[in-house]
CSV table of C-alpha atoms in Angstrom, one decimal:
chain,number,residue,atom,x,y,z
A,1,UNK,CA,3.2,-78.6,7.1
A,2,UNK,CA,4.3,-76.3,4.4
A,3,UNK,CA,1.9,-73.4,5.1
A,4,UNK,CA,3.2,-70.3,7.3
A,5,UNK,CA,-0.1,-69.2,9.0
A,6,UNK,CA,-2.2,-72.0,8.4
A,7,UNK,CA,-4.0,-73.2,11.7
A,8,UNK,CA,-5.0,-76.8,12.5
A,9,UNK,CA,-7.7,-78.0,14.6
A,10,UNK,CA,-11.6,-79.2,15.6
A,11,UNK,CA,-13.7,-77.4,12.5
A,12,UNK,CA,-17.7,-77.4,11.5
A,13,UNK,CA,-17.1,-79.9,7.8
A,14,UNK,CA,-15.7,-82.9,9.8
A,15,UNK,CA,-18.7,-83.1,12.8
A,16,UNK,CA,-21.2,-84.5,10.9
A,17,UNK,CA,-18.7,-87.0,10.0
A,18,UNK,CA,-17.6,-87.7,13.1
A,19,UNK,CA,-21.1,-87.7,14.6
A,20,UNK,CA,-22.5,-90.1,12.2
A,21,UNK,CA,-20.4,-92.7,13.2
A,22,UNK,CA,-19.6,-91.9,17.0
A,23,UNK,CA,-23.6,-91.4,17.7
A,24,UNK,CA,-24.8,-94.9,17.2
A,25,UNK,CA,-21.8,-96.6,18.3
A,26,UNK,CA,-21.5,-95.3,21.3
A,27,UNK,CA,-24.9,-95.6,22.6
A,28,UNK,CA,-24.6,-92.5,25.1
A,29,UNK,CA,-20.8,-93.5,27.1
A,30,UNK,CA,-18.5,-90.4,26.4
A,31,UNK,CA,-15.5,-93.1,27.1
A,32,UNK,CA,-16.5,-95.0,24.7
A,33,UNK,CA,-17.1,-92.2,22.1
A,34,UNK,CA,-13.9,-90.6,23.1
A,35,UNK,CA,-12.2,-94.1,21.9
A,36,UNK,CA,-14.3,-94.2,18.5
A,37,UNK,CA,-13.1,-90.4,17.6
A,38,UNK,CA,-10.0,-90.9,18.7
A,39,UNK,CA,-9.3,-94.1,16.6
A,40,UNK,CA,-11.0,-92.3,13.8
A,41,UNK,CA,-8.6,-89.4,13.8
A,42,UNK,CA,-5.6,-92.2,13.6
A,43,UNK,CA,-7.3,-93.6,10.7
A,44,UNK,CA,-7.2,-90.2,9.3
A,45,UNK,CA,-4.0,-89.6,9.8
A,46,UNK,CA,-2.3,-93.2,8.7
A,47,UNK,CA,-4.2,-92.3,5.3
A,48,UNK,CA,-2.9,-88.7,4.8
A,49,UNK,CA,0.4,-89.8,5.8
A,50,UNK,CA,0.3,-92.7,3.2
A,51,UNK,CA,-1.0,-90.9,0.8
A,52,UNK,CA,1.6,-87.7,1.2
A,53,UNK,CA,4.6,-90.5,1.1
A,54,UNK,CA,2.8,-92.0,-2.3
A,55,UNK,CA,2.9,-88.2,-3.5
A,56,UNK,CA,-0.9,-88.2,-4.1
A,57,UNK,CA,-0.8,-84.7,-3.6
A,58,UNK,CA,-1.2,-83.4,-7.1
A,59,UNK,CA,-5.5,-84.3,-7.0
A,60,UNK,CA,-5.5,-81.1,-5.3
A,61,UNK,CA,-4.1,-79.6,-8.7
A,62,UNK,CA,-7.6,-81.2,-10.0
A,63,UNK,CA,-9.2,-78.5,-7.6
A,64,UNK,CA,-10.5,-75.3,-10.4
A,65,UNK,CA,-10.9,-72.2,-8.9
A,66,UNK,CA,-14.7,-72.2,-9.7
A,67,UNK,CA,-14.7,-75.0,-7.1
A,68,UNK,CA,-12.4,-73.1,-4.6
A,69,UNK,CA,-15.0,-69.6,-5.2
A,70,UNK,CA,-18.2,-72.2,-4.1
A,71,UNK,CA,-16.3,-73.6,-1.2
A,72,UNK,CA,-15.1,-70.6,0.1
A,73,UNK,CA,-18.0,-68.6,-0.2
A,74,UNK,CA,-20.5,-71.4,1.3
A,75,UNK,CA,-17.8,-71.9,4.6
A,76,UNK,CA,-18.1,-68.0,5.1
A,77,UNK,CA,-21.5,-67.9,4.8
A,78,UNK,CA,-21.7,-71.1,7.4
A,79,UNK,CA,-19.5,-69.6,9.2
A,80,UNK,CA,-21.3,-66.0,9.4
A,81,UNK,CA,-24.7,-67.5,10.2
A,82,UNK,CA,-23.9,-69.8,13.0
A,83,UNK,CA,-22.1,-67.1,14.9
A,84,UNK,CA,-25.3,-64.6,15.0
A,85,UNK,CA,-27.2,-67.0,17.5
A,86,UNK,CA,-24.0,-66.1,19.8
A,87,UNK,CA,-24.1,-62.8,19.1
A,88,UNK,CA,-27.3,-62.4,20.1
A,89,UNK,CA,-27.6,-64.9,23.2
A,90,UNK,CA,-29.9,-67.7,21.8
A,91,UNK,CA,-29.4,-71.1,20.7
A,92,UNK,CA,-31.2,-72.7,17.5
A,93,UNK,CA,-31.0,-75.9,16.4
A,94,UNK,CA,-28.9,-76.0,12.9
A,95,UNK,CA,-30.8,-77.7,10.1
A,96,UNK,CA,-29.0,-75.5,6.9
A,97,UNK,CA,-28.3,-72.2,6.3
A,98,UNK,CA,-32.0,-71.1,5.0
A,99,UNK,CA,-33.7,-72.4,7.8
A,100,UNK,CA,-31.2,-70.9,10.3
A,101,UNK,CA,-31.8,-68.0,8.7
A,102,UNK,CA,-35.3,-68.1,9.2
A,103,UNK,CA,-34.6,-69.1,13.0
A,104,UNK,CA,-32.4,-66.5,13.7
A,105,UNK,CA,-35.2,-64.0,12.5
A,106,UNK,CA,-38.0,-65.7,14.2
A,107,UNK,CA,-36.2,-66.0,17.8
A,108,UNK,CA,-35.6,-62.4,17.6
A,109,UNK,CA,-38.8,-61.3,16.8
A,110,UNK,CA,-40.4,-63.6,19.6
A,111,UNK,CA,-38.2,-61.3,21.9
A,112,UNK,CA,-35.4,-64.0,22.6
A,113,UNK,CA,-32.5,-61.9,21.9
A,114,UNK,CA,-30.4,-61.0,25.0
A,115,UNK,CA,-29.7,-57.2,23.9
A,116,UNK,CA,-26.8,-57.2,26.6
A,117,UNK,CA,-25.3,-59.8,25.0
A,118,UNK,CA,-25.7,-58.0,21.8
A,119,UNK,CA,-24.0,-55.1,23.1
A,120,UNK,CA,-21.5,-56.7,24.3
A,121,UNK,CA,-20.3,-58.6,20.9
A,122,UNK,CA,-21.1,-55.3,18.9
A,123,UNK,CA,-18.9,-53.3,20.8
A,124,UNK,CA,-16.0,-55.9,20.6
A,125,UNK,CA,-16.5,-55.8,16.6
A,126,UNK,CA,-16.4,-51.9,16.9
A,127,UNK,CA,-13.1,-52.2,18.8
A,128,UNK,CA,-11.5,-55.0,16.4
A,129,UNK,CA,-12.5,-52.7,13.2
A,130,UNK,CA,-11.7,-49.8,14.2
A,131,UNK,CA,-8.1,-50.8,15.6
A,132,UNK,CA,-7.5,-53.0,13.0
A,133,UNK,CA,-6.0,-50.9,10.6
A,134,UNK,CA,-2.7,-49.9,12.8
A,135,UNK,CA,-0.4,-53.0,12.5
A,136,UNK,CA,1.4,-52.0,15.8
A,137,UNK,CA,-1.8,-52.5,17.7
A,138,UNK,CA,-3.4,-56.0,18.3
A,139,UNK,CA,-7.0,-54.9,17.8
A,140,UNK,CA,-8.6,-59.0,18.8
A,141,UNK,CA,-6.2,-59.1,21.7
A,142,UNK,CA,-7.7,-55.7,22.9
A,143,UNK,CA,-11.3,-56.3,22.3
A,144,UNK,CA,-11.5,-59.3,23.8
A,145,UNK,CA,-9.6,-58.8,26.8
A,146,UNK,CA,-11.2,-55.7,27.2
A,147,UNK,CA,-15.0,-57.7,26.8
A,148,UNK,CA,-14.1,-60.0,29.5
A,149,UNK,CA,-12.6,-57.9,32.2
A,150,UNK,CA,-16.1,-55.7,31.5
A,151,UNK,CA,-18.5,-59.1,32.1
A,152,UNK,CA,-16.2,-60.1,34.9
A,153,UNK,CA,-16.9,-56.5,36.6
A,154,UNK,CA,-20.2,-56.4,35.8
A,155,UNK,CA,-20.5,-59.9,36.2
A,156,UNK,CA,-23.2,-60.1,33.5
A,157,UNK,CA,-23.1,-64.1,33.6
A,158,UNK,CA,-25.2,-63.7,36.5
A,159,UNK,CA,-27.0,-60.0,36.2
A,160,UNK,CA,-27.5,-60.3,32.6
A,161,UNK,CA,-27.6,-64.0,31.5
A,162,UNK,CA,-24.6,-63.3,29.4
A,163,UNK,CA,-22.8,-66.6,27.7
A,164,UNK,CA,-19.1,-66.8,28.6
A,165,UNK,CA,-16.8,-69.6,27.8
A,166,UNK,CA,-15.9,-70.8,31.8
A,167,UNK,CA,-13.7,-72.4,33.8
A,168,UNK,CA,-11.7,-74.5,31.3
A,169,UNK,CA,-10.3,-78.4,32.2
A,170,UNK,CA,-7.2,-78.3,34.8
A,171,UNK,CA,-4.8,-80.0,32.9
A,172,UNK,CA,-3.4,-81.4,29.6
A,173,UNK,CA,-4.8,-84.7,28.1
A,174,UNK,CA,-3.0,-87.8,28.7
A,175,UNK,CA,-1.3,-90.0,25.9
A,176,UNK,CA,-4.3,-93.1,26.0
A,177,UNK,CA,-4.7,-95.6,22.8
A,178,UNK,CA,-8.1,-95.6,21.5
A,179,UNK,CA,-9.5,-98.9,21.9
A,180,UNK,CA,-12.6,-99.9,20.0
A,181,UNK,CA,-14.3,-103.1,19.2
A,182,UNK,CA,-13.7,-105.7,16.1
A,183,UNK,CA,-17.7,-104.7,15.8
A,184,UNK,CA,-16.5,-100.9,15.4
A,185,UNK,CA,-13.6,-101.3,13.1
A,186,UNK,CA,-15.5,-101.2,9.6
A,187,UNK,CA,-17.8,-98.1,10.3
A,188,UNK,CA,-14.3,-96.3,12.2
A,189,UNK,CA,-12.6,-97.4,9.1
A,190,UNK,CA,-14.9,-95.8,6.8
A,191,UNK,CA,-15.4,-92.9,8.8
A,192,UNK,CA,-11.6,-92.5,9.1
A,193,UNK,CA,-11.2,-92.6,5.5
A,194,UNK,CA,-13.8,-90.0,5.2
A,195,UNK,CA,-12.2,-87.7,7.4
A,196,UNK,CA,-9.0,-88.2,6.1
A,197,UNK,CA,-10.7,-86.7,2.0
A,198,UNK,CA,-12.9,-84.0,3.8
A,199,UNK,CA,-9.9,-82.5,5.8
A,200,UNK,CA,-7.7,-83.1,3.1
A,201,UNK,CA,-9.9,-81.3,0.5
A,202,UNK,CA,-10.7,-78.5,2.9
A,203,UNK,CA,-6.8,-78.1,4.0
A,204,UNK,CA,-5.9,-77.8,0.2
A,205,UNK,CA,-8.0,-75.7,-1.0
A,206,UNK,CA,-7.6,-72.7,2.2
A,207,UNK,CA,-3.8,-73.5,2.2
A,208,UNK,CA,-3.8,-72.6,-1.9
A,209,UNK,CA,-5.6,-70.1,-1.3
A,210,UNK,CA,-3.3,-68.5,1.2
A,211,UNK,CA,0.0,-69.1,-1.0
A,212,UNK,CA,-1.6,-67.5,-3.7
A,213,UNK,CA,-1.8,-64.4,-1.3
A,214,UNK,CA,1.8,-64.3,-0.2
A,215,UNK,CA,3.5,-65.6,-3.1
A,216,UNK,CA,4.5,-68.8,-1.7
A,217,UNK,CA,4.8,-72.5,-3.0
A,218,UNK,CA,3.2,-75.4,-1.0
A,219,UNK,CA,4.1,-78.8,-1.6
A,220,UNK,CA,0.5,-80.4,-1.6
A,221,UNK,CA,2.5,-84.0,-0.3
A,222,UNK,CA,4.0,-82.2,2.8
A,223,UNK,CA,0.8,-81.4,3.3
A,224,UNK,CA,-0.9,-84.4,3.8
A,225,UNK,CA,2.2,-85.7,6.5
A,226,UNK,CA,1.8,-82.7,8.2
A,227,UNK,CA,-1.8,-83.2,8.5
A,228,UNK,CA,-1.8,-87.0,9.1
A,229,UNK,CA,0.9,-86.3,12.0
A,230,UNK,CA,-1.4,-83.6,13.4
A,231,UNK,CA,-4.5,-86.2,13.4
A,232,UNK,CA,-2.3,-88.9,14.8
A,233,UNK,CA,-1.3,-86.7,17.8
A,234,UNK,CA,-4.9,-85.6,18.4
A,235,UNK,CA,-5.8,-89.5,18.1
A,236,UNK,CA,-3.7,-90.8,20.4
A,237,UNK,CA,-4.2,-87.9,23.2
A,238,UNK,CA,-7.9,-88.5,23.4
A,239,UNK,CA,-8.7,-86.3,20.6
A,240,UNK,CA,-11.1,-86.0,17.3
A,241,UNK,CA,-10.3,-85.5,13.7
A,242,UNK,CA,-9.1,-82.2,13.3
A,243,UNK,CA,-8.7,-80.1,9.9
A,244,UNK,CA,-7.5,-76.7,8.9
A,245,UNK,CA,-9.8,-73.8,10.2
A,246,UNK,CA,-11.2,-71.7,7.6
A,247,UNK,CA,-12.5,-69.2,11.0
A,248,UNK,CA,-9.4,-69.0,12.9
A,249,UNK,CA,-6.4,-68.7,10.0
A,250,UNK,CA,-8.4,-65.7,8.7
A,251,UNK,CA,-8.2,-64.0,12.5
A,252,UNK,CA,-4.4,-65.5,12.7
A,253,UNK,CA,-3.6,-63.8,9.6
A,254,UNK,CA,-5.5,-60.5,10.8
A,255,UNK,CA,-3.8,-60.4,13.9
A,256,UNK,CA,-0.9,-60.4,12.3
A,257,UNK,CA,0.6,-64.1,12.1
A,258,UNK,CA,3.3,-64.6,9.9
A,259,UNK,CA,5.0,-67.4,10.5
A,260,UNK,CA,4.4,-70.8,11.9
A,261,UNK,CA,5.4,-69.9,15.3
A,262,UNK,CA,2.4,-68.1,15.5
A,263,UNK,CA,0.6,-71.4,16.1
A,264,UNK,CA,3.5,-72.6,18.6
A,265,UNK,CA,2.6,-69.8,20.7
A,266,UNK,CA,-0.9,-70.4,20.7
A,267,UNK,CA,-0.2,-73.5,21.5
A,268,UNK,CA,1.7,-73.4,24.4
A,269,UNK,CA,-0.6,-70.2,25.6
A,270,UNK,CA,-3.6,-72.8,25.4
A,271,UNK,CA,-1.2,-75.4,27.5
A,272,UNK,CA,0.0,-72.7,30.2
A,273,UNK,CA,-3.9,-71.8,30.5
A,274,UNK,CA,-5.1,-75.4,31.4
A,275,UNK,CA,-2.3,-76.0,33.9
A,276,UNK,CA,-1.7,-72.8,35.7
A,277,UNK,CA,-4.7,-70.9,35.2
A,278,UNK,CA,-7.9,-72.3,34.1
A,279,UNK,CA,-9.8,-69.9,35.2
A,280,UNK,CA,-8.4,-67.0,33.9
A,281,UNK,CA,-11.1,-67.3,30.5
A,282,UNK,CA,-14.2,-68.1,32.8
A,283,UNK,CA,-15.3,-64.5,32.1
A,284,UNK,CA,-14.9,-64.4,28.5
A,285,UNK,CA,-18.1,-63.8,26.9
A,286,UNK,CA,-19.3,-66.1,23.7
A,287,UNK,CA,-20.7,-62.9,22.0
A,288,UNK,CA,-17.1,-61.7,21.6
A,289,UNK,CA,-15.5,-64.8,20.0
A,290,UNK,CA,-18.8,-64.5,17.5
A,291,UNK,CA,-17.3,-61.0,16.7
A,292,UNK,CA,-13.6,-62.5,16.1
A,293,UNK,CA,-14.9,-64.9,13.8
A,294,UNK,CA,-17.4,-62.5,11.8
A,295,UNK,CA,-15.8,-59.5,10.5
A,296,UNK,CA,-13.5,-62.4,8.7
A,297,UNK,CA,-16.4,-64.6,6.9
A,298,UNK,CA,-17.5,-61.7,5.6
A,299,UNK,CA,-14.4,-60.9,3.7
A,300,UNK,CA,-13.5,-63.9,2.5
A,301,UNK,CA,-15.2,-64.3,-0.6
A,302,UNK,CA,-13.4,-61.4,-1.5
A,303,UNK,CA,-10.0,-62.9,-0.8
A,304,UNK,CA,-10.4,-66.2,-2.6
A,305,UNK,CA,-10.8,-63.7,-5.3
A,306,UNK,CA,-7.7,-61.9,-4.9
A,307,UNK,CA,-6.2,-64.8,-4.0
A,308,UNK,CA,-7.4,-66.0,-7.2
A,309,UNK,CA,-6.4,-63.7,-9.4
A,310,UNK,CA,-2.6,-63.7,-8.4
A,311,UNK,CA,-0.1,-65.5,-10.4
């Protein structure tokens, strides 16, 4: 795609999607519901694709920035809320951002916080803010290195009941076709198509938002290839729909990305990890990826603004 620091992948506005139609259909097999969300991300992606070759791409231009200040402040706010639980070691059940809220409060009140894990996540967000101002230093890459080599020590998975991430899956995921059902094709078809406008609106509006900041142009047509390609790929490897990440460009952009190679060397970090060493993240602790992702949802309103704002 056309945007520099843009990062693609799994993100919170396409699961209820993908759950609505995978849930029922697949009555329980995880083979089966692999298949479904696989052959819903190729759906995904032949739309995009056909719609970025039919230059479709100027709707976005129907996209005001009233519309891009609501979306962008209700995903940071999402995206604040649901990483507190992790910061503070408890699980709630999401059912909106009031009553999560109101969760959140209660849990810790009834004395269901894990205070280790809180200390844990609060001094990786101490680390990223206060390093984050020198350029030269990579202020994430510190903290959480730093956060897991002290739970590993420590082991506070076992001492403390601390959340880590875990051994990850030995390998990379083989190229399979998704094969569903003539039963399955209209619901897969319709969730497909709804995947294909939900990512589509939700890659526009961060990638505009983003060009506005650094002054450059994005073809909204390239866009949709790029992210039809990058659904097609995730289709036929045994993968769901995937979207641009309004959590994880904010932390590339912080950490300093620049340039799509960024996400090529994230990429083929994530692919030396599952072959060669697996468990090299079994120590990481949850609390500190809820401390990556926080400092960054807080600030974005404000950036949509600037972004806004520019010419």
């Amino acid at each position: 795609g056309p945007s520099r620091i843009l990062v693609l992948g799994p993100d919170s506005s396409l699961a209820a999607v993908i759950l609505a139609v995978v849930l029922p259909l697949s009555n329980g097999d995880p083979v089966r519901a692999i298949a479904l969300a696989g052959m819903m991300a190729v759906v995904s992606g032949v739309v995009c694709i056909a719609a970025g070759l039919a230059r479709l791409g100027f709707i976005t231009e129907l996209l005001s920035k009233p519309i891009r200040y609501g979306y962008m402040n209700g995903i940071a706010l999402t995206v604040l809320i649901s990483q507190l639980p992790k910061l503070f070691g408890f699980k709630i059940d999401g059912a909106g951002p009031v009553k999560d809220l109101w969760a959140i409060a209660t849990s810790i009140l009834d004395a269901m916080a894990n205070w280790i894990t809180f200390t844990v996540g609060a001094a990786t967000l101490a680390v990223i803010l206060l390093l984050k101002g020198n350029k030269r230093i990579p202020s994430i890459l510190i903290a959480v290195i730093g956060a897991t080599i002290v739970v590993g020590i420590l082991d506070l998975a076992v001492n403390a009941n601390v959340s880590v991430l875990g051994t990850l899956p030995q390998g990379l995921p083989a190229f399979a076709i998704p094969w569903i059902t003539t039963a399955d094709i209209v619901p897969v078809l319709t969730g497909g198509l709804a995947v294909a406008l939900v990512s589509f609106a939700d890659t526009s509006v961060l990638s505009r938002v983003y060009s506005a900041r650094t002054g450059t142009y994005v073809d909204p047509n390239q866009e949709m290839v790029g992210l039809g390609a990058a659904n097609l790929a995730a289709g036929f490897f045994q993968g769901f729909p995937i979207s641009s990440s309004s959590s994880r460009t904010p932390v590339a952009e912080a950490a300093g990305a620049r340039t799509q190679l960024s996400s090529v060397v994230g990429a083929l970090a994530v692919a030396l990890l599952l072959v060669l060493a697996p468990n090299l993240l079994q120590y990481l602790p949850n609390a500190a990826l809820a401390s990556n992702r926080a400092p960054w949802a807080c600030s974005r309103s404000w950036r949509c603004r600037k972004a806004s704002r520019t010419p």
